[in-house]
XYZ file of C-alpha atoms in Angstrom:
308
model
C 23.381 4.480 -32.881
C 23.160 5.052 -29.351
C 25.763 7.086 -27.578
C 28.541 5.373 -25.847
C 28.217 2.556 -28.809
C 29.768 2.172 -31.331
C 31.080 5.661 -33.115
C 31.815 8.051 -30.671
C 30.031 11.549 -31.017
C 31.820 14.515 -31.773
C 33.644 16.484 -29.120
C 31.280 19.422 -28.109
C 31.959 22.649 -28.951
C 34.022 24.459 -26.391
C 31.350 27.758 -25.900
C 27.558 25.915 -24.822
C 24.747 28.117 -27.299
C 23.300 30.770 -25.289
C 20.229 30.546 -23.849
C 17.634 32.391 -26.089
C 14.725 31.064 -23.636
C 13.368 34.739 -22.064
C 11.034 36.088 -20.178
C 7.988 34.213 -22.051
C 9.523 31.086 -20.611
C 10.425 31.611 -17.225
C 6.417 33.179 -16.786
C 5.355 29.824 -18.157
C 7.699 27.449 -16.053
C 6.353 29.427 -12.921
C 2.581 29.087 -14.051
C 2.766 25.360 -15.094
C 4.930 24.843 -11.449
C 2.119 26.576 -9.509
C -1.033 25.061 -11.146
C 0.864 21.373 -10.589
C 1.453 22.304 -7.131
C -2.469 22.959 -6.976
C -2.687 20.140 -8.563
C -1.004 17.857 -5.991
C -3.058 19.472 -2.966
C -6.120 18.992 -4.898
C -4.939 15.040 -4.670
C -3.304 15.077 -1.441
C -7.003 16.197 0.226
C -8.549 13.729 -2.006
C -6.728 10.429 -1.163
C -6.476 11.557 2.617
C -10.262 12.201 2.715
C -11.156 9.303 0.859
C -9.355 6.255 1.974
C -10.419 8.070 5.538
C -7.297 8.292 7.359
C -8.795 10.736 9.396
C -11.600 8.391 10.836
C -9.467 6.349 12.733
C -7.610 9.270 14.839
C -8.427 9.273 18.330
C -10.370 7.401 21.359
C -13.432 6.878 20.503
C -15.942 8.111 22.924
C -20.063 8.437 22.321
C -21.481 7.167 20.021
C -24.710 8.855 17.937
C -26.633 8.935 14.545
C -26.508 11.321 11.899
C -29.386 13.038 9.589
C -28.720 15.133 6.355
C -30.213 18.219 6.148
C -28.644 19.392 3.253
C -26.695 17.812 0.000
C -25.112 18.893 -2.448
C -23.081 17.371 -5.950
C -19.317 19.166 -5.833
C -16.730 18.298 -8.547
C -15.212 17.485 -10.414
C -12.793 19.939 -8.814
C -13.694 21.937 -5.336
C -12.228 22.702 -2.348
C -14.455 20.212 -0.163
C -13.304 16.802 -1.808
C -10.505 17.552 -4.170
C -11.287 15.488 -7.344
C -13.810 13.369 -7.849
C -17.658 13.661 -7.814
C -18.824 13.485 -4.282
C -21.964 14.329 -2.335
C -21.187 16.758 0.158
C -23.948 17.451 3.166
C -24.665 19.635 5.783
C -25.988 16.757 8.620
C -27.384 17.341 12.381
C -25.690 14.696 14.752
C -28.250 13.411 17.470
C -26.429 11.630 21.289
C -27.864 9.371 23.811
C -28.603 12.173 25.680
C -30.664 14.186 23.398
C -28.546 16.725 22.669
C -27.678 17.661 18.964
C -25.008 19.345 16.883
C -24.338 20.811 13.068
C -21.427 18.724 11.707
C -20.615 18.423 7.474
C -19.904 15.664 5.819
C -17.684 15.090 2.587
C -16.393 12.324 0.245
C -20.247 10.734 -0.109
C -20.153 9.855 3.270
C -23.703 10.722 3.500
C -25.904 10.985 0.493
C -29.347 12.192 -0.257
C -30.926 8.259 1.294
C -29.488 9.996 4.858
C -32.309 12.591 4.435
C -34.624 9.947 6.124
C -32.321 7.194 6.906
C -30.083 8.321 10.450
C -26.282 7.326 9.716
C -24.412 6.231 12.955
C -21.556 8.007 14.103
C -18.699 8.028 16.068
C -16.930 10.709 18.312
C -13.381 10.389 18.768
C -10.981 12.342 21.472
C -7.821 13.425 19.585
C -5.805 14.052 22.793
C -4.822 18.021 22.486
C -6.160 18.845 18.548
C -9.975 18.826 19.499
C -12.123 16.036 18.510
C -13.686 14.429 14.994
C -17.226 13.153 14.516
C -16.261 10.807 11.493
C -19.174 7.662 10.869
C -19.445 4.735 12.553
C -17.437 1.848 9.887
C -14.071 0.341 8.631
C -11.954 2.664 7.387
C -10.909 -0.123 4.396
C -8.225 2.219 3.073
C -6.867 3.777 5.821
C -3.360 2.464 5.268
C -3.311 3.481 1.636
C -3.660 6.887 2.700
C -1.210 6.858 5.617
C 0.952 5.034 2.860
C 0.648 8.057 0.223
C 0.997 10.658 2.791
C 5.094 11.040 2.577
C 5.516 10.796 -1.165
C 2.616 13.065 -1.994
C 4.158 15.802 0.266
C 7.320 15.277 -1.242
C 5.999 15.375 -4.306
C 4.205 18.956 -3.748
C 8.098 19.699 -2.953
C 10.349 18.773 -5.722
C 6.954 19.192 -8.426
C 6.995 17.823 -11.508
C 8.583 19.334 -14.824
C 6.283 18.899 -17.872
C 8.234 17.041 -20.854
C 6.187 18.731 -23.690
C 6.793 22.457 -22.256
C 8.456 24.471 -24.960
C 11.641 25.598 -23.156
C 13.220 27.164 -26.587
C 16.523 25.711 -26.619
C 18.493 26.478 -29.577
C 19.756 23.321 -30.387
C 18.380 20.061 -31.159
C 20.078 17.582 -29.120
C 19.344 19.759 -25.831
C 15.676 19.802 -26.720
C 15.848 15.916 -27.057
C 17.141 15.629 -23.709
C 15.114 17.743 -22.336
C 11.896 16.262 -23.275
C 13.064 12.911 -23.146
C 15.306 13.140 -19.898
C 12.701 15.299 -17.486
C 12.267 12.074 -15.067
C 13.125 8.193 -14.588
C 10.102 6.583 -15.344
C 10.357 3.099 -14.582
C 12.202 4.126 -11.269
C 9.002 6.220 -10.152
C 6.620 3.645 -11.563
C 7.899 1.033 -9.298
C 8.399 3.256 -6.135
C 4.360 4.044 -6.859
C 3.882 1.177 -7.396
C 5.265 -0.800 -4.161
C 3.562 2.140 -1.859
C 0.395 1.351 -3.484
C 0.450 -2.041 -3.597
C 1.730 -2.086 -0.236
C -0.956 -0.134 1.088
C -3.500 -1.630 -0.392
C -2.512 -5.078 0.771
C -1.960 -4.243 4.644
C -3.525 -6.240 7.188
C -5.143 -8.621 4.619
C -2.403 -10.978 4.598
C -2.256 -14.299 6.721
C 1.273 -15.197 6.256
C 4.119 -12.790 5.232
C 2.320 -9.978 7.195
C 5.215 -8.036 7.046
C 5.521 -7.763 3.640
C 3.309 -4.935 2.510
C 5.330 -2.605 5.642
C 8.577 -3.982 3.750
C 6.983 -3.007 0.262
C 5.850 0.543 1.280
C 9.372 1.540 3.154
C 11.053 0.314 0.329
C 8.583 2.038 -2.506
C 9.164 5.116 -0.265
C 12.960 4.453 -0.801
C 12.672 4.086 -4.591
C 10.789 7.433 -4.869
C 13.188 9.141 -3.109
C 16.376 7.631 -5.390
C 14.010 8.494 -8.342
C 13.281 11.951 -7.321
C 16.564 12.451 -6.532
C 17.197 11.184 -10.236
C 15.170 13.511 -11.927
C 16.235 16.724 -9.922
C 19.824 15.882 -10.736
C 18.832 15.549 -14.218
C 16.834 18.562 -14.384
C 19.698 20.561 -12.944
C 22.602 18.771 -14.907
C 20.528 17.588 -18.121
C 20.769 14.000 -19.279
C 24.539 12.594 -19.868
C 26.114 13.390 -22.638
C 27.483 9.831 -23.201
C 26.031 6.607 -21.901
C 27.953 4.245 -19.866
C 29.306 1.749 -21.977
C 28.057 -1.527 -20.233
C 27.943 -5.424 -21.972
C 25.117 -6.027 -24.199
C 25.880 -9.686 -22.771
C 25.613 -8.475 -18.358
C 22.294 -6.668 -19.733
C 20.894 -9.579 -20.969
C 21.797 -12.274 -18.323
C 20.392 -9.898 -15.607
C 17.348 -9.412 -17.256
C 16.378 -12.784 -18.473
C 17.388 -13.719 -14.336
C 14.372 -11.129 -13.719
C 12.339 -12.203 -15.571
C 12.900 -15.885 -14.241
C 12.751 -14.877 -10.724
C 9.566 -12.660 -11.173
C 8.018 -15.112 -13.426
C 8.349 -17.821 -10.553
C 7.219 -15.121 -7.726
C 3.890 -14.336 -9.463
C 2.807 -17.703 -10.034
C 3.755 -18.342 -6.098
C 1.413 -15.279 -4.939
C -1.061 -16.706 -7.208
C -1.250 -19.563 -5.706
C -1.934 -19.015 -2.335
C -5.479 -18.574 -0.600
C -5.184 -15.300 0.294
C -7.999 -12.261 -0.326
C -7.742 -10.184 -4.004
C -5.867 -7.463 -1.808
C -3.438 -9.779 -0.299
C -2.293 -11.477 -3.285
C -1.388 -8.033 -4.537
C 0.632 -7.403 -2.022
C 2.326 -10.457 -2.708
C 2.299 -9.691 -6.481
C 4.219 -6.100 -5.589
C 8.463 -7.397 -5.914
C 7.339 -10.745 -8.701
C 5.859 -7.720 -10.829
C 8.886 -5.390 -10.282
C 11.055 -7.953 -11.199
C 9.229 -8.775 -14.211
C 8.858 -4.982 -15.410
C 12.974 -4.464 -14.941
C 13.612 -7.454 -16.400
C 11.229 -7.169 -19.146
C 13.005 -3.683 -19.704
C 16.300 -4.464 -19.774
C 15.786 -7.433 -22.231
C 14.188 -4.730 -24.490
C 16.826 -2.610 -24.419
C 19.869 -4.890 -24.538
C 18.121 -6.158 -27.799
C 17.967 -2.788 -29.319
C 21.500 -2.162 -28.268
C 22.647 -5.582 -30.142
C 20.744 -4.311 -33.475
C 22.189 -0.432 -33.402
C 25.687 -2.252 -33.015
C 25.741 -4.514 -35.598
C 23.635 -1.400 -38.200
């Protein structure tokens, strides 16, 4: 029976069990909070690098071709590309004028082929932070990266507590919580979700351009309520009691969900727009249908502990 339904639970003792956790715990909490943290940077320079966020910085002034000297296979962890398996090369970068300069290049932007093959290149001004010889293309995922940029650094910040870390409570019902209760999921999903989707589908829409924009602030938003979620829930563990709410309001608000995403999808899927825009237009219909999917499940399960 779920708490809040039905039978209530037994008042809690007046004295909370002490906290037998020691030092063996508190070392590990540290270590797994550092190695995530690595973790994140290790993703943060990947995404940034690879959806080349960086290429598009600047004026763009001369233009030249670029010849590998040197290549070389890093992964699927290093401090050049992140994650990933990349080619990362050591290239000579020729100008109009004959002059020449060393420049590397990561994230496969050149490859073994550029050994013979001359890539072209770009060099753009980046008003008072130097300059950036980056090649000469589309940068197709620029705005996923500019996209991820906030909620991976705020990510790196509040980190991410591990549900299947032994913390050693002494009693069973904290454990639960605590390895149940660590984060929201399906609040984090869809704030991931909506950034991604968003940024994946900007500037490839016709009509509704500003819908991605709307879907990444608003993703953005929904991490931040999420995060905010788990910290508080970290701090405070999970409530001791659910809020009694109608099995009946569950219901009716989900099955409206699942109407109302149901009908979105098969809108965005009917419209002539590139793979990348429909998923942009897919991003809310999906939502919808994930919440409302959700909260049909649970008010179901609710209905069946009740009448046990």
């Amino acid at each position: 029976m779920l708490p809040g339904y039905g039978e209530p639970r037994p008042e809690p003792q007046q004295q909370a069990p002490p906290d037998t956790r020691g030092r063996g715990w508190r070392i590990t909490h540290i270590t797994s909070q550092i190695v995530i943290r690595i973790l994140i940077v290790a993703v943060f320079h990947t995404v940034m690098g690879a959806t080349g966020t960086e290429t598009v910085e600047g004026t763009l002034t001369k233009r030249g071709t670029a010849l590998a000297d040197h290549c070389e296979r890093v992964g699927p962890l290093s401090l050049d590309s992140g994650f990933g398996w990349w080619w990362s090369c050591d290239a000579t970068v020729t100008w109009p004028d004959g002059s020449t300069q060393e420049q590397p290049f990561k994230f496969s932007e050149l490859t073994p082929e550029n050994y013979t093959t001359p890539e072209p290149v770009v060099l753009r001004e980046k008003d008072n932070r130097g300059d950036n010889i980056v090649l000469d293309e589309t940068a197709e995922y620029a705005e996923l990266g500019w996209a991820l940029l906030i909620p991976l650094i705020f990510l790196f910040i509040v980190g991410v507590q591990v549900p299947g870390l032994p913390r050693g409570y002494p009693d069973r019902e904290q454990r639960r919580r605590e390895r149940l209760h660590v984060w929201p999921p399906a609040v984090l999903a869809a704030g991931w979700w909506l950034v991604i989707a968003g940024g994946l589908g900007h500037g490839h829409l016709t009509t509704l351009t500003f819908l991605p924009m709307i879907a990444i602030v608003i993703g953005h938003g929904v991490l931040a309520a999420g995060a905010s979620m788990a910290v508080t829930r970290r701090q405070n563990q999970y409530p001791d009691r659910e809020v009694p709410t109608s099995v009946g309001n569950r219901a009716r608000r989900a099955n409206a969900l699942l109407i109302l995403g149901t009908l979105g999808l098969l809108a965005a899927l009917s419209t002539d727009e590139t793979a990348r825009g429909t998923l942009a237009l897919t991003a809310f219909p999906l939502i919808a249908l994930g919440f409302g999917l959700r909260g049909h499940l649970v008010s179901t399960r609710i209905r069946r502990l009740n009448q046990a």
